[in-house]
PDB file of C-alpha atoms in Angstrom:
ATOM      1  CA  MET A   1       1.111  -1.867 -24.571  1.00  0.00           C
ATOM      2  CA  PRO A   2       1.901  -5.254 -26.151  1.00  0.00           C
ATOM      3  CA  PRO A   3       1.966  -7.877 -23.365  1.00  0.00           C
ATOM      4  CA  GLU A   4       5.363  -9.289 -24.404  1.00  0.00           C
ATOM      5  CA  ASN A   5       7.631  -9.633 -27.381  1.00  0.00           C
ATOM      6  CA  PRO A   6       7.554 -13.053 -29.078  1.00  0.00           C
ATOM      7  CA  LYS A   7      11.215 -13.928 -28.516  1.00  0.00           C
ATOM      8  CA  ASN A   8      10.642 -16.562 -25.859  1.00  0.00           C
ATOM      9  CA  SER A   9       7.036 -17.484 -26.523  1.00  0.00           C
ATOM     10  CA  ALA A  10       5.867 -20.941 -27.518  1.00  0.00           C
ATOM     11  CA  ASN A  11       6.903 -21.843 -31.071  1.00  0.00           C
ATOM     12  CA  PRO A  12       4.451 -23.553 -33.441  1.00  0.00           C
ATOM     13  CA  GLU A  13       5.971 -26.986 -32.850  1.00  0.00           C
ATOM     14  CA  ASN A  14       5.260 -26.715 -29.134  1.00  0.00           C
ATOM     15  CA  ARG A  15       1.902 -25.034 -29.480  1.00  0.00           C
ATOM     16  CA  GLU A  16      -0.094 -27.961 -28.133  1.00  0.00           C
ATOM     17  CA  GLY A  17       2.095 -28.227 -25.036  1.00  0.00           C
ATOM     18  CA  ALA A  18       1.858 -24.485 -24.425  1.00  0.00           C
ATOM     19  CA  VAL A  19      -1.918 -24.618 -24.644  1.00  0.00           C
ATOM     20  CA  ARG A  20      -1.941 -27.433 -22.092  1.00  0.00           C
ATOM     21  CA  LEU A  21       0.148 -25.328 -19.728  1.00  0.00           C
ATOM     22  CA  VAL A  22      -2.413 -22.539 -19.862  1.00  0.00           C
ATOM     23  CA  ARG A  23      -5.363 -24.911 -19.706  1.00  0.00           C
ATOM     24  CA  ASP A  24      -4.109 -27.129 -16.883  1.00  0.00           C
ATOM     25  CA  HIS A  25      -1.772 -24.944 -14.844  1.00  0.00           C
ATOM     26  CA  THR A  26      -3.260 -21.439 -14.741  1.00  0.00           C
ATOM     27  CA  ILE A  27      -3.160 -20.067 -11.202  1.00  0.00           C
ATOM     28  CA  TYR A  28      -4.702 -16.664 -11.915  1.00  0.00           C
ATOM     29  CA  SER A  29      -6.675 -15.141 -14.761  1.00  0.00           C
ATOM     30  CA  CYS A  30      -8.553 -11.892 -15.139  1.00  0.00           C
ATOM     31  CA  VAL A  31     -10.142  -9.517 -17.618  1.00  0.00           C
ATOM     32  CA  MET A  32      -8.119  -6.442 -18.546  1.00  0.00           C
ATOM     33  CA  GLY A  33      -8.470  -3.557 -20.978  1.00  0.00           C
ATOM     34  CA  SER A  34     -11.462  -1.246 -21.127  1.00  0.00           C
ATOM     35  CA  ARG A  35     -13.696  -3.623 -19.181  1.00  0.00           C
ATOM     36  CA  ALA A  36     -11.356  -3.633 -16.192  1.00  0.00           C
ATOM     37  CA  PHE A  37     -10.749   0.103 -16.469  1.00  0.00           C
ATOM     38  CA  GLY A  38     -14.457   0.949 -16.338  1.00  0.00           C
ATOM     39  CA  LEU A  39     -14.315   2.312 -19.895  1.00  0.00           C
ATOM     40  CA  ALA A  40     -16.119  -0.448 -21.787  1.00  0.00           C
ATOM     41  CA  THR A  41     -18.727   0.364 -24.411  1.00  0.00           C
ATOM     42  CA  ASP A  42     -20.903  -1.925 -26.509  1.00  0.00           C
ATOM     43  CA  GLY A  43     -18.090  -2.592 -28.991  1.00  0.00           C
ATOM     44  CA  SER A  44     -15.311  -3.254 -26.479  1.00  0.00           C
ATOM     45  CA  ASP A  45     -13.254  -6.450 -26.729  1.00  0.00           C
ATOM     46  CA  THR A  46     -12.730  -8.742 -23.744  1.00  0.00           C
ATOM     47  CA  ASP A  47      -8.995  -8.931 -23.080  1.00  0.00           C
ATOM     48  CA  ARG A  48      -7.976 -11.837 -20.866  1.00  0.00           C
ATOM     49  CA  ARG A  49      -4.658 -12.111 -19.043  1.00  0.00           C
ATOM     50  CA  GLY A  50      -3.357 -14.928 -16.877  1.00  0.00           C
ATOM     51  CA  VAL A  51      -0.476 -16.520 -15.015  1.00  0.00           C
ATOM     52  CA  PHE A  52       0.425 -20.216 -15.249  1.00  0.00           C
ATOM     53  CA  LEU A  53       2.844 -22.269 -13.177  1.00  0.00           C
ATOM     54  CA  ALA A  54       4.913 -24.588 -15.343  1.00  0.00           C
ATOM     55  CA  PRO A  55       5.646 -27.870 -13.475  1.00  0.00           C
ATOM     56  CA  THR A  56       9.159 -27.749 -12.046  1.00  0.00           C
ATOM     57  CA  PRO A  57      10.483 -30.878 -13.864  1.00  0.00           C
ATOM     58  CA  LEU A  58       9.998 -29.073 -17.187  1.00  0.00           C
ATOM     59  CA  PHE A  59      12.883 -26.774 -16.249  1.00  0.00           C
ATOM     60  CA  TRP A  60      15.286 -29.710 -15.953  1.00  0.00           C
ATOM     61  CA  ARG A  61      15.256 -30.249 -19.717  1.00  0.00           C
ATOM     62  CA  PHE A  62      17.357 -28.475 -22.333  1.00  0.00           C
ATOM     63  CA  GLU A  63      14.217 -26.939 -23.825  1.00  0.00           C
ATOM     64  CA  LYS A  64      12.540 -24.820 -21.183  1.00  0.00           C
ATOM     65  CA  PRO A  65       8.829 -24.097 -20.958  1.00  0.00           C
ATOM     66  CA  PRO A  66       7.686 -20.832 -22.593  1.00  0.00           C
ATOM     67  CA  THR A  67       7.842 -17.619 -20.596  1.00  0.00           C
ATOM     68  CA  HIS A  68       4.513 -16.561 -22.087  1.00  0.00           C
ATOM     69  CA  VAL A  69       1.757 -17.951 -24.283  1.00  0.00           C
ATOM     70  CA  GLU A  70      -0.657 -16.164 -26.592  1.00  0.00           C
ATOM     71  CA  GLY A  71      -4.100 -17.772 -26.640  1.00  0.00           C
ATOM     72  CA  PRO A  72      -5.622 -20.279 -26.877  1.00  0.00           C
ATOM     73  CA  GLY A  73      -8.646 -17.958 -26.779  1.00  0.00           C
ATOM     74  CA  GLU A  74      -8.979 -14.700 -28.688  1.00  0.00           C
ATOM     75  CA  GLU A  75      -7.475 -11.691 -26.914  1.00  0.00           C
ATOM     76  CA  GLN A  76      -5.897 -14.063 -24.345  1.00  0.00           C
ATOM     77  CA  PHE A  77      -2.310 -13.846 -23.101  1.00  0.00           C
ATOM     78  CA  SER A  78      -0.576 -15.601 -20.186  1.00  0.00           C
ATOM     79  CA  TRP A  79       2.812 -15.439 -18.481  1.00  0.00           C
ATOM     80  CA  GLU A  80       4.714 -18.161 -16.673  1.00  0.00           C
ATOM     81  CA  LEU A  81       4.865 -17.258 -12.994  1.00  0.00           C
ATOM     82  CA  GLU A  82       8.603 -16.507 -12.837  1.00  0.00           C
ATOM     83  CA  ARG A  83       8.495 -14.198 -15.854  1.00  0.00           C
ATOM     84  CA  PHE A  84       5.420 -12.483 -14.439  1.00  0.00           C
ATOM     85  CA  CYS A  85       7.195 -11.863 -11.123  1.00  0.00           C
ATOM     86  CA  GLU A  86      10.329 -10.572 -12.872  1.00  0.00           C
ATOM     87  CA  LEU A  87       8.321  -8.017 -14.821  1.00  0.00           C
ATOM     88  CA  ALA A  88       6.276  -7.008 -11.788  1.00  0.00           C
ATOM     89  CA  LEU A  89       9.455  -6.410  -9.759  1.00  0.00           C
ATOM     90  CA  ARG A  90      10.653  -4.110 -12.541  1.00  0.00           C
ATOM     91  CA  GLY A  91       7.454  -2.075 -12.205  1.00  0.00           C
ATOM     92  CA  ASN A  92       6.029  -3.033 -15.598  1.00  0.00           C
ATOM     93  CA  PRO A  93       2.696  -1.144 -15.783  1.00  0.00           C
ATOM     94  CA  ASN A  94       0.917  -3.851 -17.770  1.00  0.00           C
ATOM     95  CA  ILE A  95       1.825  -6.538 -15.223  1.00  0.00           C
ATOM     96  CA  LEU A  96       1.075  -4.453 -12.145  1.00  0.00           C
ATOM     97  CA  GLU A  97      -2.337  -3.535 -13.508  1.00  0.00           C
ATOM     98  CA  CYS A  98      -3.046  -7.205 -14.202  1.00  0.00           C
ATOM     99  CA  LEU A  99      -2.530  -7.917 -10.496  1.00  0.00           C
ATOM    100  CA  HIS A 100      -5.116  -5.278  -9.621  1.00  0.00           C
ATOM    101  CA  SER A 101      -7.906  -6.149 -12.052  1.00  0.00           C
ATOM    102  CA  PRO A 102     -11.351  -5.987 -10.419  1.00  0.00           C
ATOM    103  CA  LEU A 103     -12.526  -8.702 -12.830  1.00  0.00           C
ATOM    104  CA  VAL A 104     -10.920 -11.943 -11.641  1.00  0.00           C
ATOM    105  CA  GLU A 105     -12.113 -15.022 -13.532  1.00  0.00           C
ATOM    106  CA  HIS A 106     -10.000 -17.747 -11.900  1.00  0.00           C
ATOM    107  CA  VAL A 107      -7.690 -17.964  -8.904  1.00  0.00           C
ATOM    108  CA  ASP A 108      -6.404 -20.979  -6.982  1.00  0.00           C
ATOM    109  CA  GLY A 109      -4.428 -21.160  -3.735  1.00  0.00           C
ATOM    110  CA  ILE A 110      -1.119 -20.180  -5.356  1.00  0.00           C
ATOM    111  CA  GLY A 111      -2.870 -17.420  -7.266  1.00  0.00           C
ATOM    112  CA  ARG A 112      -4.315 -16.037  -4.049  1.00  0.00           C
ATOM    113  CA  GLU A 113      -0.841 -15.941  -2.534  1.00  0.00           C
ATOM    114  CA  LEU A 114       0.402 -14.118  -5.630  1.00  0.00           C
ATOM    115  CA  LEU A 115      -2.348 -11.537  -5.187  1.00  0.00           C
ATOM    116  CA  SER A 116      -1.387 -11.159  -1.532  1.00  0.00           C
ATOM    117  CA  LEU A 117       2.056 -10.040  -2.769  1.00  0.00           C
ATOM    118  CA  ARG A 118       0.702  -7.032  -4.679  1.00  0.00           C
ATOM    119  CA  GLY A 119       2.336  -4.614  -2.296  1.00  0.00           C
ATOM    120  CA  ALA A 120       5.697  -6.402  -2.490  1.00  0.00           C
ATOM    121  CA  PHE A 121       5.997  -5.490  -6.170  1.00  0.00           C
ATOM    122  CA  LEU A 122       5.311  -1.785  -5.720  1.00  0.00           C
ATOM    123  CA  SER A 123       8.119   0.703  -5.241  1.00  0.00           C
ATOM    124  CA  ARG A 124       9.189   4.181  -6.284  1.00  0.00           C
ATOM    125  CA  HIS A 125      10.499   2.659  -9.495  1.00  0.00           C
ATOM    126  CA  VAL A 126       6.943   2.812 -10.855  1.00  0.00           C
ATOM    127  CA  HIS A 127       7.416   6.536 -11.403  1.00  0.00           C
ATOM    128  CA  GLY A 128      10.068   5.803 -14.001  1.00  0.00           C
ATOM    129  CA  THR A 129       8.391   2.822 -15.636  1.00  0.00           C
ATOM    130  CA  PHE A 130       4.984   4.463 -15.959  1.00  0.00           C
ATOM    131  CA  THR A 131       6.569   7.709 -17.157  1.00  0.00           C
ATOM    132  CA  ARG A 132       8.689   6.012 -19.822  1.00  0.00           C
ATOM    133  CA  TYR A 133       5.701   4.162 -21.182  1.00  0.00           C
ATOM    134  CA  ALA A 134       3.595   7.333 -21.142  1.00  0.00           C
ATOM    135  CA  LEU A 135       6.293   9.257 -23.024  1.00  0.00           C
ATOM    136  CA  GLY A 136       6.446   6.556 -25.679  1.00  0.00           C
ATOM    137  CA  GLN A 137       2.686   6.728 -26.165  1.00  0.00           C
ATOM    138  CA  ARG A 138       2.779  10.506 -26.270  1.00  0.00           C
ATOM    139  CA  ARG A 139       5.344  10.445 -29.069  1.00  0.00           C
ATOM    140  CA  LYS A 140       3.016   8.212 -31.088  1.00  0.00           C
ATOM    141  CA  LEU A 141       0.116  10.606 -30.530  1.00  0.00           C
ATOM    142  CA  ASP A 142       2.265  13.559 -31.593  1.00  0.00           C
ATOM    143  CA  ALA A 143       3.242  11.674 -34.759  1.00  0.00           C
ATOM    144  CA  ASP A 144      -0.435  11.080 -35.538  1.00  0.00           C
ATOM    145  CA  VAL A 145      -1.180  14.774 -35.078  1.00  0.00           C
ATOM    146  CA  ARG A 146       1.649  15.740 -37.427  1.00  0.00           C
ATOM    147  CA  ALA A 147       0.539  13.214 -40.035  1.00  0.00           C
ATOM    148  CA  THR A 148      -3.244  13.615 -39.921  1.00  0.00           C
ATOM    149  CA  GLY A 149      -3.994  16.683 -37.824  1.00  0.00           C
ATOM    150  CA  ALA A 150      -5.526  14.635 -34.989  1.00  0.00           C
ATOM    151  CA  PRO A 151      -4.458  11.909 -32.578  1.00  0.00           C
ATOM    152  CA  ARG A 152      -5.987   8.488 -32.289  1.00  0.00           C
ATOM    153  CA  TRP A 153      -8.532   9.519 -29.720  1.00  0.00           C
ATOM    154  CA  LYS A 154      -8.877   6.069 -28.141  1.00  0.00           C
ATOM    155  CA  HIS A 155      -5.125   5.988 -27.509  1.00  0.00           C
ATOM    156  CA  ALA A 156      -5.271   9.507 -26.079  1.00  0.00           C
ATOM    157  CA  MET A 157      -7.990   8.384 -23.672  1.00  0.00           C
ATOM    158  CA  HIS A 158      -5.956   5.406 -22.477  1.00  0.00           C
ATOM    159  CA  LEU A 159      -2.849   7.550 -22.008  1.00  0.00           C
ATOM    160  CA  LEU A 160      -4.824   9.927 -19.806  1.00  0.00           C
ATOM    161  CA  ARG A 161      -6.117   6.971 -17.832  1.00  0.00           C
ATOM    162  CA  LEU A 162      -2.576   5.679 -17.305  1.00  0.00           C
ATOM    163  CA  LEU A 163      -1.343   9.096 -16.181  1.00  0.00           C
ATOM    164  CA  ILE A 164      -4.189   9.368 -13.667  1.00  0.00           C
ATOM    165  CA  SER A 165      -3.451   5.881 -12.362  1.00  0.00           C
ATOM    166  CA  ALA A 166       0.277   6.619 -12.015  1.00  0.00           C
ATOM    167  CA  ARG A 167      -0.312   9.913 -10.206  1.00  0.00           C
ATOM    168  CA  ASP A 168      -2.765   8.358  -7.748  1.00  0.00           C
ATOM    169  CA  LEU A 169      -0.458   5.394  -7.148  1.00  0.00           C
ATOM    170  CA  LEU A 170       2.392   7.728  -6.242  1.00  0.00           C
ATOM    171  CA  ARG A 171       0.110   9.774  -4.007  1.00  0.00           C
ATOM    172  CA  THR A 172      -1.491   6.921  -2.100  1.00  0.00           C
ATOM    173  CA  GLY A 173       0.786   3.895  -2.517  1.00  0.00           C
ATOM    174  CA  GLU A 174      -2.189   1.940  -3.898  1.00  0.00           C
ATOM    175  CA  LEU A 175      -2.875   1.030  -7.519  1.00  0.00           C
ATOM    176  CA  ARG A 176      -6.482   1.380  -8.647  1.00  0.00           C
ATOM    177  CA  ILE A 177      -7.240   0.815 -12.301  1.00  0.00           C
ATOM    178  CA  ASP A 178     -10.995   1.487 -12.489  1.00  0.00           C
ATOM    179  CA  VAL A 179     -11.487   5.114 -13.539  1.00  0.00           C
ATOM    180  CA  GLY A 180     -14.613   5.530 -11.420  1.00  0.00           C
ATOM    181  CA  ASP A 181     -16.299   8.908 -11.848  1.00  0.00           C
ATOM    182  CA  ARG A 182     -13.819   9.965 -14.557  1.00  0.00           C
ATOM    183  CA  ARG A 183     -15.480   7.566 -17.006  1.00  0.00           C
ATOM    184  CA  GLU A 184     -17.583  10.118 -18.882  1.00  0.00           C
ATOM    185  CA  SER A 185     -14.839  12.717 -19.235  1.00  0.00           C
ATOM    186  CA  LEU A 186     -12.457  10.077 -20.590  1.00  0.00           C
ATOM    187  CA  LEU A 187     -15.028   8.640 -22.989  1.00  0.00           C
ATOM    188  CA  ALA A 188     -15.608  12.179 -24.275  1.00  0.00           C
ATOM    189  CA  VAL A 189     -11.924  12.198 -25.266  1.00  0.00           C
ATOM    190  CA  LYS A 190     -12.350   8.864 -27.039  1.00  0.00           C
ATOM    191  CA  ARG A 191     -15.297  10.274 -29.017  1.00  0.00           C
ATOM    192  CA  GLY A 192     -13.207  13.271 -30.116  1.00  0.00           C
ATOM    193  CA  GLU A 193     -15.385  15.729 -28.229  1.00  0.00           C
ATOM    194  CA  VAL A 194     -12.425  17.349 -26.468  1.00  0.00           C
ATOM    195  CA  SER A 195      -9.905  19.419 -28.413  1.00  0.00           C
ATOM    196  CA  TRP A 196      -6.353  18.201 -28.728  1.00  0.00           C
ATOM    197  CA  ALA A 197      -5.153  21.377 -27.006  1.00  0.00           C
ATOM    198  CA  GLU A 198      -7.320  20.566 -23.963  1.00  0.00           C
ATOM    199  CA  VAL A 199      -6.141  16.973 -23.936  1.00  0.00           C
ATOM    200  CA  GLU A 200      -2.510  18.111 -24.158  1.00  0.00           C
ATOM    201  CA  GLY A 201      -3.046  20.466 -21.241  1.00  0.00           C
ATOM    202  CA  TRP A 202      -4.600  17.661 -19.200  1.00  0.00           C
ATOM    203  CA  MET A 203      -1.635  15.404 -19.923  1.00  0.00           C
ATOM    204  CA  VAL A 204       0.869  18.081 -18.927  1.00  0.00           C
ATOM    205  CA  ARG A 205      -0.955  18.731 -15.642  1.00  0.00           C
ATOM    206  CA  LEU A 206      -1.115  15.021 -14.812  1.00  0.00           C
ATOM    207  CA  ALA A 207       2.589  14.548 -15.544  1.00  0.00           C
ATOM    208  CA  ALA A 208       3.463  17.496 -13.296  1.00  0.00           C
ATOM    209  CA  GLU A 209       1.212  16.171 -10.517  1.00  0.00           C
ATOM    210  CA  ALA A 210       2.849  12.743 -10.788  1.00  0.00           C
ATOM    211  CA  GLU A 211       6.275  14.350 -10.556  1.00  0.00           C
ATOM    212  CA  GLU A 212       5.247  16.190  -7.412  1.00  0.00           C
ATOM    213  CA  ALA A 213       3.647  13.073  -5.920  1.00  0.00           C
ATOM    214  CA  GLY A 214       6.823  11.113  -6.594  1.00  0.00           C
ATOM    215  CA  ARG A 215       8.793  13.373  -4.260  1.00  0.00           C
ATOM    216  CA  GLY A 216       6.611  12.514  -1.282  1.00  0.00           C
ATOM    217  CA  THR A 217       5.279   9.092  -2.214  1.00  0.00           C
ATOM    218  CA  PRO A 218       4.644   6.528   0.547  1.00  0.00           C
ATOM    219  CA  LEU A 219       5.970   3.790  -1.744  1.00  0.00           C
ATOM    220  CA  PRO A 220       9.202   2.105  -0.588  1.00  0.00           C
ATOM    221  CA  PRO A 221      12.456   2.751  -2.464  1.00  0.00           C
ATOM    222  CA  GLU A 222      12.681  -0.860  -3.666  1.00  0.00           C
ATOM    223  CA  PRO A 223      10.254  -3.761  -4.141  1.00  0.00           C
ATOM    224  CA  ASP A 224      10.395  -6.621  -1.643  1.00  0.00           C
ATOM    225  CA  ARG A 225      12.435  -9.002  -3.790  1.00  0.00           C
ATOM    226  CA  ALA A 226      13.205 -11.377  -0.929  1.00  0.00           C
ATOM    227  CA  ARG A 227       9.525 -11.956  -0.211  1.00  0.00           C
ATOM    228  CA  VAL A 228       8.777 -12.635  -3.866  1.00  0.00           C
ATOM    229  CA  ALA A 229      11.818 -14.909  -4.223  1.00  0.00           C
ATOM    230  CA  ASP A 230      10.709 -16.933  -1.208  1.00  0.00           C
ATOM    231  CA  PHE A 231       7.257 -17.335  -2.716  1.00  0.00           C
ATOM    232  CA  LEU A 232       8.658 -18.514  -6.050  1.00  0.00           C
ATOM    233  CA  TYR A 233      11.054 -20.956  -4.373  1.00  0.00           C
ATOM    234  CA  ARG A 234       8.269 -22.503  -2.303  1.00  0.00           C
ATOM    235  CA  VAL A 235       5.910 -23.035  -5.230  1.00  0.00           C
ATOM    236  CA  ARG A 236       8.698 -24.475  -7.416  1.00  0.00           C
ATOM    237  CA  ARG A 237       9.692 -26.850  -4.629  1.00  0.00           C
ATOM    238  CA  ALA A 238       6.102 -27.932  -3.981  1.00  0.00           C
ATOM    239  CA  SER A 239       5.624 -28.528  -7.698  1.00  0.00           C
ATOM    240  CA  ALA A 240       8.690 -30.788  -7.804  1.00  0.00           C
ATOM    241  CA  LEU A 241       7.503 -32.831  -4.839  1.00  0.00           C
ATOM    242  CA  GLU A 242       4.022 -33.158  -6.236  1.00  0.00           C
ATOM    243  CA  ALA A 243       5.222 -34.181  -9.683  1.00  0.00           C
ATOM    244  CA  GLU A 244       7.572 -36.993  -8.672  1.00  0.00           C
ATOM    245  CA  PRO A 245       7.525 -37.391  -4.883  1.00  0.00           C
ATOM    246  CA  HIS A 246       9.651 -40.559  -4.831  1.00  0.00           C
ATOM    247  CA  HIS A 247      12.121 -39.734  -7.582  1.00  0.00           C
ATOM    248  CA  GLN A 248      15.689 -39.918  -6.237  1.00  0.00           C
ATOM    249  CA  VAL A 249      16.943 -36.852  -8.109  1.00  0.00           C
ATOM    250  CA  VAL A 250      13.894 -34.825  -7.148  1.00  0.00           C
ATOM    251  CA  GLN A 251      14.372 -35.662  -3.494  1.00  0.00           C
ATOM    252  CA  GLY A 252      18.029 -34.739  -3.683  1.00  0.00           C
ATOM    253  CA  VAL A 253      17.257 -31.364  -5.207  1.00  0.00           C
ATOM    254  CA  VAL A 254      14.277 -30.270  -3.130  1.00  0.00           C
ATOM    255  CA  ARG A 255      15.518 -31.608   0.208  1.00  0.00           C
ATOM    256  CA  GLY A 256      19.078 -30.448  -0.259  1.00  0.00           C
ATOM    257  CA  GLY A 257      20.419 -33.976   0.209  1.00  0.00           C
ATOM    258  CA  ARG A 258      23.041 -35.860  -1.732  1.00  0.00           C
ATOM    259  CA  VAL A 259      22.147 -37.953  -4.740  1.00  0.00           C
ATOM    260  CA  ARG A 260      24.124 -41.167  -5.165  1.00  0.00           C
ATOM    261  CA  GLN A 261      25.895 -41.497  -8.492  1.00  0.00           C
ATOM    262  CA  ASP A 262      26.814 -44.990  -9.679  1.00  0.00           C
TER     263      ASP A 262
END
């Protein structure tokens, strides 16, 4: 799925500043896509995803820092920490999978704490979010079949992978994105070696198994919003203190004290 819509991304005038945010303030970055899923072939791209922490004083201006930045590298996309946490709490499949990539390229102390919160973002809501995304992809595949007589086999493969991941998450309470020993059967779908009827049947079975797993899932009813909110508050506060430790307004805000007004 597309990582984000461009509504609140960095505009061209602020491109240089956005690049600096990614370059200087990334707390976590990883490889996603086929390489993280265990489905890479010789022609696979390297999709990079990351999370940056915008310095707290930037939020005290009328123009806020971007919620997400595309680039600066090819196939690279990053979210500001707060936006990333918001999406993860909603059960966004793309974000949750990013947190579970086996191919981590960079992580600092704050990034490690973010990774330690993986379980706090998971809840039974993932059944709905994964299912809605899967249904949207299925409609696109059906449209391809009507138009050309065949689906886009690569997209069919990735939909199967997502359905497997969702079912296993609901069964176990743990999200694993590497396909493991299913690699060859999924790549056979990508190569068009499996009939559409067989692929359809596989999708229907996986959806039914996910539905059944959802009824007895060990996942909690809701994500742990309080734990995530505490984490975000602490890193914002630490950022403010680090940026301007002796500034009167900063001290008034982060220490909860009064700020004298002349």
